Amino acid sequence: MRATAKAQPNIALIKYWGKRDTPRNLPAVGSVSITLADLTTTTCVDFDDALRGDVLSVNGVDNVEMMPRVARCLDTVAGNERAYARIRSDSNFPIAAGLASSASAFAALVVAADAALGHNHDTLYLAQLAGRASGSAARSLYGGYVELSNAGDDVALTQLCRPEDWPLRVVVAITASGPKAVGSTEAMEISLKTSPFFGRWVEQQDADLADVRAAVANKDFAQLASIAEHNCLKMHSVMWGSRPPMVYWNSATLACMQTIRDLQSRGLAVFFTIDAGPQLKAVCEPDHEAEVRAALSATPGVEEILCSGLGHGATQLDHD
Ligand code: DP6
């Protein structure tokens, strides 16, 4: 019982930050993201009655640290009585550095596990399972522009626009490639308990979501840029106001923000967003990609640049 699936990370334009139900990992707020095309995680799940425990390898190296979370996710797909599994997960980009590697990893994991079992559950159901493991992973089951909303006691997902209907480009400036100091799950908990801005963040999210929905419907780049930067900086203000404060940026992150401001002042259609890590993600119109890439490459402290178009949701690759 073995199958392989592929999924891409997604970058939130309206951020998920905070949970309304921690045990079920349900978000406090809705979010909107874009699914990437060229950064991929490929995961093979092989349920094998001969195994005496689950075995996980990540990029060719045995990984025990992620095993409990991966095992819990497999339990939600296959049930507690399931056979143990051999899981191999390979990503073509740095993992655990604020590049949403857990999103593509858990999206690929649920699709591969479901296919290995021959269950063929629908995309929404698999997205809800992926979301239990990592909230942002639910969005990687869908392609293009994706909205995640709270619906009753679960989440609902909607594709707002197909990737080919508004094919923006994403240029990622990697400013530090090590794992982050505080993971998102823990950082959200700290924000919820201690940030004086957390309540306002939650209150204002519906207005930000309405703005981004309108921007996507009208393919209005200036409106998308304005609301996405606002929402990103508001999320980081929640983090900065927490105790202890969580500052994911380094000096190169700030230098990259200045680079984006300079490009904008020269009339380029580009904006930035930053997640729980020091990498800056620039979203731009295709005609401006080369210039954005060159400017970010020349920014002091940038170690590497990754470029991607927008892509489709997680897919099954093969099945034995
Ligand atoms: C800043 O999905 O990693 O990237 O549900 O606790 O696993 P858990 O959190 P995770 O959080 C993502 C936070 C973010 C914003 C976003 O992607 O919406």
Coordinates of C-alpha atoms and ligand atoms in Angstrom, one line a residue:
M1 CA 0.0 0.0 0.0
R2 CA 2.2 2.7 -1.3
A3 CA 1.6 6.1 -3.1
T4 CA 3.5 9.3 -3.9
A5 CA 2.2 12.8 -4.0
K6 CA 3.6 16.2 -4.8
A7 CA 2.6 19.5 -3.2
Q8 CA 3.8 23.1 -3.4
P9 CA 4.1 25.6 -0.5
N10 CA 1.8 28.6 -0.4
I11 CA 2.5 32.1 0.6
A12 CA -0.2 33.9 2.6
L13 CA -1.2 37.4 1.4
I14 CA -3.7 37.6 4.3
K15 CA -2.1 35.8 7.2
Y16 CA -3.3 33.0 9.5
W17 CA -2.0 33.9 12.9
G18 CA -3.6 32.5 16.1
K19 CA -5.9 29.6 16.8
R20 CA -9.5 29.4 18.0
D21 CA -9.2 25.7 18.9
T22 CA -5.7 24.4 19.7
P23 CA -6.5 20.7 20.0
R24 CA -8.2 20.7 16.6
N25 CA -5.8 23.3 15.2
L26 CA -8.5 25.6 13.9
P27 CA -7.4 29.1 13.0
A28 CA -8.7 32.2 14.8
V29 CA -8.9 34.0 11.5
G30 CA -9.4 33.3 7.8
S31 CA -6.5 33.7 5.3
V32 CA -5.8 34.0 1.6
S33 CA -2.7 32.6 -0.1
I34 CA -1.1 31.9 -3.4
T35 CA 0.1 28.4 -4.2
L36 CA 3.6 28.3 -5.8
A37 CA 4.6 26.2 -8.8
D38 CA 8.3 25.6 -8.7
L39 CA 9.1 24.9 -5.0
T40 CA 7.9 21.3 -4.4
T41 CA 7.8 18.6 -1.8
T42 CA 7.4 15.0 -3.0
T43 CA 6.3 12.5 -0.4
C44 CA 6.0 8.7 -0.6
V45 CA 4.0 6.8 2.0
D46 CA 4.3 3.1 2.2
F47 CA 2.1 1.3 4.8
D48 CA 3.8 -2.0 5.6
D49 CA 2.5 -4.6 8.1
A50 CA 6.1 -5.9 8.5
L51 CA 7.3 -2.6 10.1
R52 CA 7.5 -2.3 13.9
G53 CA 7.3 1.5 13.9
D54 CA 6.9 4.4 11.6
V55 CA 10.1 5.5 9.7
L56 CA 10.5 9.0 8.4
S57 CA 13.3 10.4 6.2
V58 CA 13.4 14.1 5.1
N59 CA 15.7 15.0 2.2
G60 CA 17.4 11.6 2.6
V61 CA 18.1 11.9 6.3
D62 CA 16.3 10.0 9.0
N63 CA 14.1 12.4 11.1
V64 CA 12.8 11.6 14.5
E65 CA 11.9 15.1 15.5
M66 CA 9.0 15.5 13.1
M67 CA 7.9 11.9 13.6
P68 CA 5.2 12.4 16.3
R69 CA 3.5 15.1 14.2
V70 CA 3.7 13.1 11.0
A71 CA 2.4 10.0 12.9
R72 CA -0.6 11.9 14.3
C73 CA -1.4 13.2 10.8
L74 CA -1.3 9.6 9.4
D75 CA -3.6 8.5 12.2
T76 CA -6.2 11.1 11.1
V77 CA -6.0 9.8 7.5
A78 CA -5.7 6.0 8.2
G79 CA -7.1 5.6 11.7
N80 CA -5.4 4.5 14.9
E81 CA -5.3 0.8 13.9
R82 CA -3.3 1.5 10.8
A83 CA -0.2 -0.3 9.7
Y84 CA 3.1 1.5 10.3
A85 CA 4.5 3.4 7.4
R86 CA 7.7 4.3 5.7
I87 CA 7.6 8.0 4.8
R88 CA 10.0 9.7 2.5
S89 CA 9.7 13.4 2.0
D90 CA 12.0 15.5 -0.3
S91 CA 11.8 19.2 -0.9
N92 CA 13.8 21.2 -3.4
F93 CA 14.0 24.3 -1.1
P94 CA 15.2 25.0 2.5
I95 CA 12.9 23.5 5.1
A96 CA 11.8 25.1 8.4
A97 CA 13.1 28.5 7.5
G98 CA 9.8 30.4 7.0
L99 CA 9.2 29.1 3.5
A100 CA 6.1 27.1 4.4
S101 CA 7.8 23.8 4.1
S102 CA 5.3 22.3 6.6
A103 CA 2.4 23.3 4.3
S104 CA 3.7 21.4 1.3
A105 CA 4.9 18.5 3.4
F106 CA 1.6 17.9 5.2
A107 CA -0.4 18.5 2.0
A108 CA 1.7 15.9 0.2
L109 CA 1.5 13.6 3.1
V110 CA -2.3 13.4 3.4
V111 CA -2.7 13.0 -0.4
A112 CA -0.1 10.2 -0.6
A113 CA -1.5 8.4 2.5
D114 CA -5.1 8.6 1.3
A115 CA -4.1 7.3 -2.2
A116 CA -2.0 4.5 -0.6
L117 CA -5.1 3.4 1.3
G118 CA -7.2 3.7 -1.9
H119 CA -9.7 5.9 -0.1
N120 CA -10.0 8.7 -2.7
H121 CA -11.4 11.3 -0.3
D122 CA -12.4 14.7 -1.8
T123 CA -10.0 17.7 -1.7
L124 CA -11.9 19.5 1.0
Y125 CA -11.8 16.6 3.4
L126 CA -8.1 16.1 2.7
A127 CA -7.5 19.8 3.2
Q128 CA -9.2 19.7 6.5
L129 CA -7.0 16.8 7.6
A130 CA -3.8 18.6 6.4
G131 CA -5.0 21.7 8.3
R132 CA -5.2 19.7 11.6
A133 CA -1.5 19.0 11.2
S134 CA -0.5 22.5 10.1
G135 CA -3.1 25.2 9.5
S136 CA -1.5 26.6 6.4
A137 CA -1.2 23.1 4.8
A138 CA -4.9 23.1 4.1
R139 CA -4.4 25.8 1.5
S140 CA -1.8 23.8 -0.5
L141 CA -4.4 21.3 -1.5
Y142 CA -5.7 24.0 -3.8
G143 CA -4.0 26.0 -6.6
G144 CA -3.8 29.7 -7.4
Y145 CA -5.4 32.2 -5.1
V146 CA -7.0 30.3 -2.2
E147 CA -9.2 31.5 0.7
L148 CA -9.4 29.5 3.9
S149 CA -12.4 30.5 6.1
N150 CA -13.8 29.2 9.4
A151 CA -17.0 27.4 8.7
G152 CA -19.0 25.9 11.6
D153 CA -16.6 23.7 13.6
D154 CA -14.2 23.2 10.7
V155 CA -12.6 25.2 7.8
A156 CA -13.8 25.7 4.3
L157 CA -11.6 26.5 1.2
T158 CA -12.4 28.3 -1.9
Q159 CA -10.2 28.9 -5.0
L160 CA -10.7 32.7 -5.7
C161 CA -8.8 32.6 -9.0
R162 CA -6.9 30.1 -11.1
P163 CA -3.1 30.5 -11.4
E164 CA -3.3 31.0 -15.1
D165 CA -6.0 33.7 -14.8
W166 CA -3.6 36.0 -12.9
P167 CA -0.1 34.6 -13.3
L168 CA 1.9 36.8 -10.9
R169 CA 5.5 35.8 -10.0
V170 CA 7.1 35.3 -6.6
V171 CA 10.8 36.1 -5.9
V172 CA 12.0 34.8 -2.6
A173 CA 15.1 36.4 -1.0
I174 CA 16.7 33.9 1.4
T175 CA 18.5 35.9 4.1
A176 CA 19.3 33.0 6.5
S177 CA 18.7 29.3 5.8
G178 CA 18.8 27.8 9.3
P179 CA 15.7 26.6 11.2
K180 CA 13.8 29.4 12.9
A181 CA 14.1 30.0 16.7
V182 CA 10.4 29.7 17.6
G183 CA 8.1 27.6 15.5
S184 CA 4.8 29.1 14.3
T185 CA 2.6 26.9 16.6
E186 CA 4.4 28.1 19.8
A187 CA 4.7 31.7 18.6
M188 CA 0.9 31.9 17.9
E189 CA 0.2 30.7 21.4
I190 CA 2.5 33.3 22.9
S191 CA 0.8 36.0 20.7
L192 CA -2.7 35.0 21.7
K193 CA -1.8 35.0 25.4
T194 CA 0.4 38.1 25.6
S195 CA 0.1 40.5 22.7
P196 CA -2.0 43.6 23.4
F197 CA -2.7 43.8 19.7
F198 CA -4.1 40.2 19.2
G199 CA -7.8 41.1 19.7
R200 CA -7.6 44.0 17.2
W201 CA -5.8 41.7 14.7
V202 CA -8.7 39.2 14.9
E203 CA -11.3 42.0 14.7
Q204 CA -9.9 43.5 11.6
Q205 CA -9.3 40.4 9.6
D206 CA -12.7 40.2 7.9
A207 CA -12.2 43.7 6.4
D208 CA -8.8 42.7 5.1
L209 CA -10.2 39.5 3.6
A210 CA -12.9 41.5 1.9
D211 CA -10.3 43.8 0.4
V212 CA -8.2 41.0 -0.9
R213 CA -11.2 39.2 -2.4
A214 CA -12.1 42.5 -4.3
A215 CA -8.4 43.0 -5.4
V216 CA -8.3 39.4 -6.8
A217 CA -11.7 39.7 -8.5
N218 CA -10.6 42.9 -10.2
K219 CA -7.0 41.8 -10.8
D220 CA -6.1 45.1 -9.1
F221 CA -2.4 44.8 -8.4
A222 CA -2.1 48.1 -6.4
Q223 CA -5.0 47.1 -4.2
L224 CA -3.5 43.7 -3.6
A225 CA -0.1 45.2 -2.8
S226 CA -1.5 47.6 -0.3
I227 CA -3.7 45.1 1.6
A228 CA -1.1 42.3 1.6
E229 CA 1.7 44.6 3.0
H230 CA -0.6 46.0 5.6
N231 CA -1.8 42.6 6.8
C232 CA 1.8 41.3 6.9
L233 CA 3.1 44.2 8.9
K234 CA 0.1 44.0 11.2
M235 CA 0.8 40.3 11.9
H236 CA 4.5 41.2 12.7
S237 CA 3.3 44.0 15.0
V238 CA 1.3 41.4 16.9
M239 CA 4.5 39.3 17.2
W240 CA 6.7 42.3 18.2
G241 CA 4.1 43.2 20.9
S242 CA 4.2 39.8 22.5
R243 CA 6.1 38.8 25.6
P244 CA 8.7 37.6 25.0
P245 CA 8.7 39.6 21.7
M246 CA 9.1 37.6 18.5
V247 CA 11.2 39.3 15.8
Y248 CA 11.8 37.0 12.9
W249 CA 13.6 39.6 10.7
N250 CA 17.3 40.2 10.4
S251 CA 19.0 43.3 9.0
A252 CA 18.9 41.8 5.5
T253 CA 15.1 41.4 5.7
L254 CA 14.9 45.1 6.4
A255 CA 17.3 45.9 3.6
C256 CA 15.1 43.8 1.2
M257 CA 12.0 45.8 2.3
Q258 CA 13.9 49.0 1.4
T259 CA 14.8 47.5 -2.0
I260 CA 11.1 46.8 -2.6
R261 CA 10.3 50.4 -1.6
D262 CA 12.9 51.7 -4.1
L263 CA 11.5 49.5 -6.9
Q264 CA 7.9 50.7 -6.1
S265 CA 9.1 54.3 -6.2
R266 CA 10.4 53.7 -9.7
G267 CA 6.9 52.4 -10.7
L268 CA 7.5 48.6 -10.6
A269 CA 4.5 46.5 -9.8
V270 CA 5.9 44.6 -6.8
F271 CA 5.1 44.2 -3.1
F272 CA 6.6 42.2 -0.2
T273 CA 5.3 39.7 2.4
I274 CA 7.2 38.0 5.2
D275 CA 6.1 35.0 7.3
A276 CA 7.5 33.5 10.5
G277 CA 11.1 33.7 9.3
P278 CA 13.6 36.2 7.9
Q279 CA 13.0 35.5 4.2
L280 CA 11.3 38.2 2.1
K281 CA 8.8 37.1 -0.6
A282 CA 8.3 39.7 -3.3
V283 CA 5.2 39.3 -5.5
C284 CA 5.4 41.0 -8.8
E285 CA 4.0 41.2 -12.3
P286 CA 5.8 38.9 -14.8
D287 CA 7.4 41.8 -16.7
H288 CA 9.1 43.1 -13.6
E289 CA 10.5 39.8 -12.4
A290 CA 14.0 40.1 -13.8
E291 CA 14.5 43.6 -12.3
V292 CA 13.1 42.5 -8.9
R293 CA 15.4 39.5 -8.9
A294 CA 18.4 41.5 -9.8
A295 CA 17.7 44.2 -7.1
L296 CA 17.1 41.6 -4.4
S297 CA 20.2 39.6 -5.4
A298 CA 22.3 42.8 -5.0
T299 CA 20.8 43.6 -1.6
P300 CA 23.4 43.1 1.2
G301 CA 22.8 39.9 3.2
V302 CA 20.8 38.0 0.6
E303 CA 22.2 34.5 0.4
E304 CA 20.1 33.0 -2.4
I305 CA 17.1 33.8 -4.6
L306 CA 14.3 31.5 -5.6
C307 CA 11.7 32.3 -8.2
S308 CA 8.4 30.7 -8.8
G309 CA 5.2 31.1 -10.7
L310 CA 1.8 30.2 -9.3
G311 CA 0.8 26.6 -9.5
H312 CA -1.9 24.0 -8.8
G313 CA -2.8 22.1 -5.6
A314 CA -1.4 18.9 -4.3
T315 CA -1.6 15.9 -6.7
Q316 CA -1.1 12.2 -6.5
L317 CA 1.9 11.0 -8.7
D318 CA 1.7 7.3 -8.5
H319 CA 0.2 4.4 -6.6
D320 CA 1.2 0.7 -6.2
Ligands
DP6_1 C1 3.1 33.1 9.3 O1 0.5 26.7 9.4 O2 2.9 26.8 10.2 O3 3.1 31.4 7.7 O4 -1.0 25.5 12.2 O5 0.7 25.8 14.0 O6 1.3 24.5 12.0 P1 0.5 25.6 12.6 O7 1.0 27.0 11.9 P2 1.5 27.2 10.4 O8 1.5 28.8 10.4 C2 1.7 29.6 9.3 C3 1.8 31.0 9.7 C4 2.3 32.0 8.7 C5 1.1 32.7 8.0 C6 0.3 31.9 7.0 O9 0.9 31.0 6.3 O10 -0.9 32.1 6.9

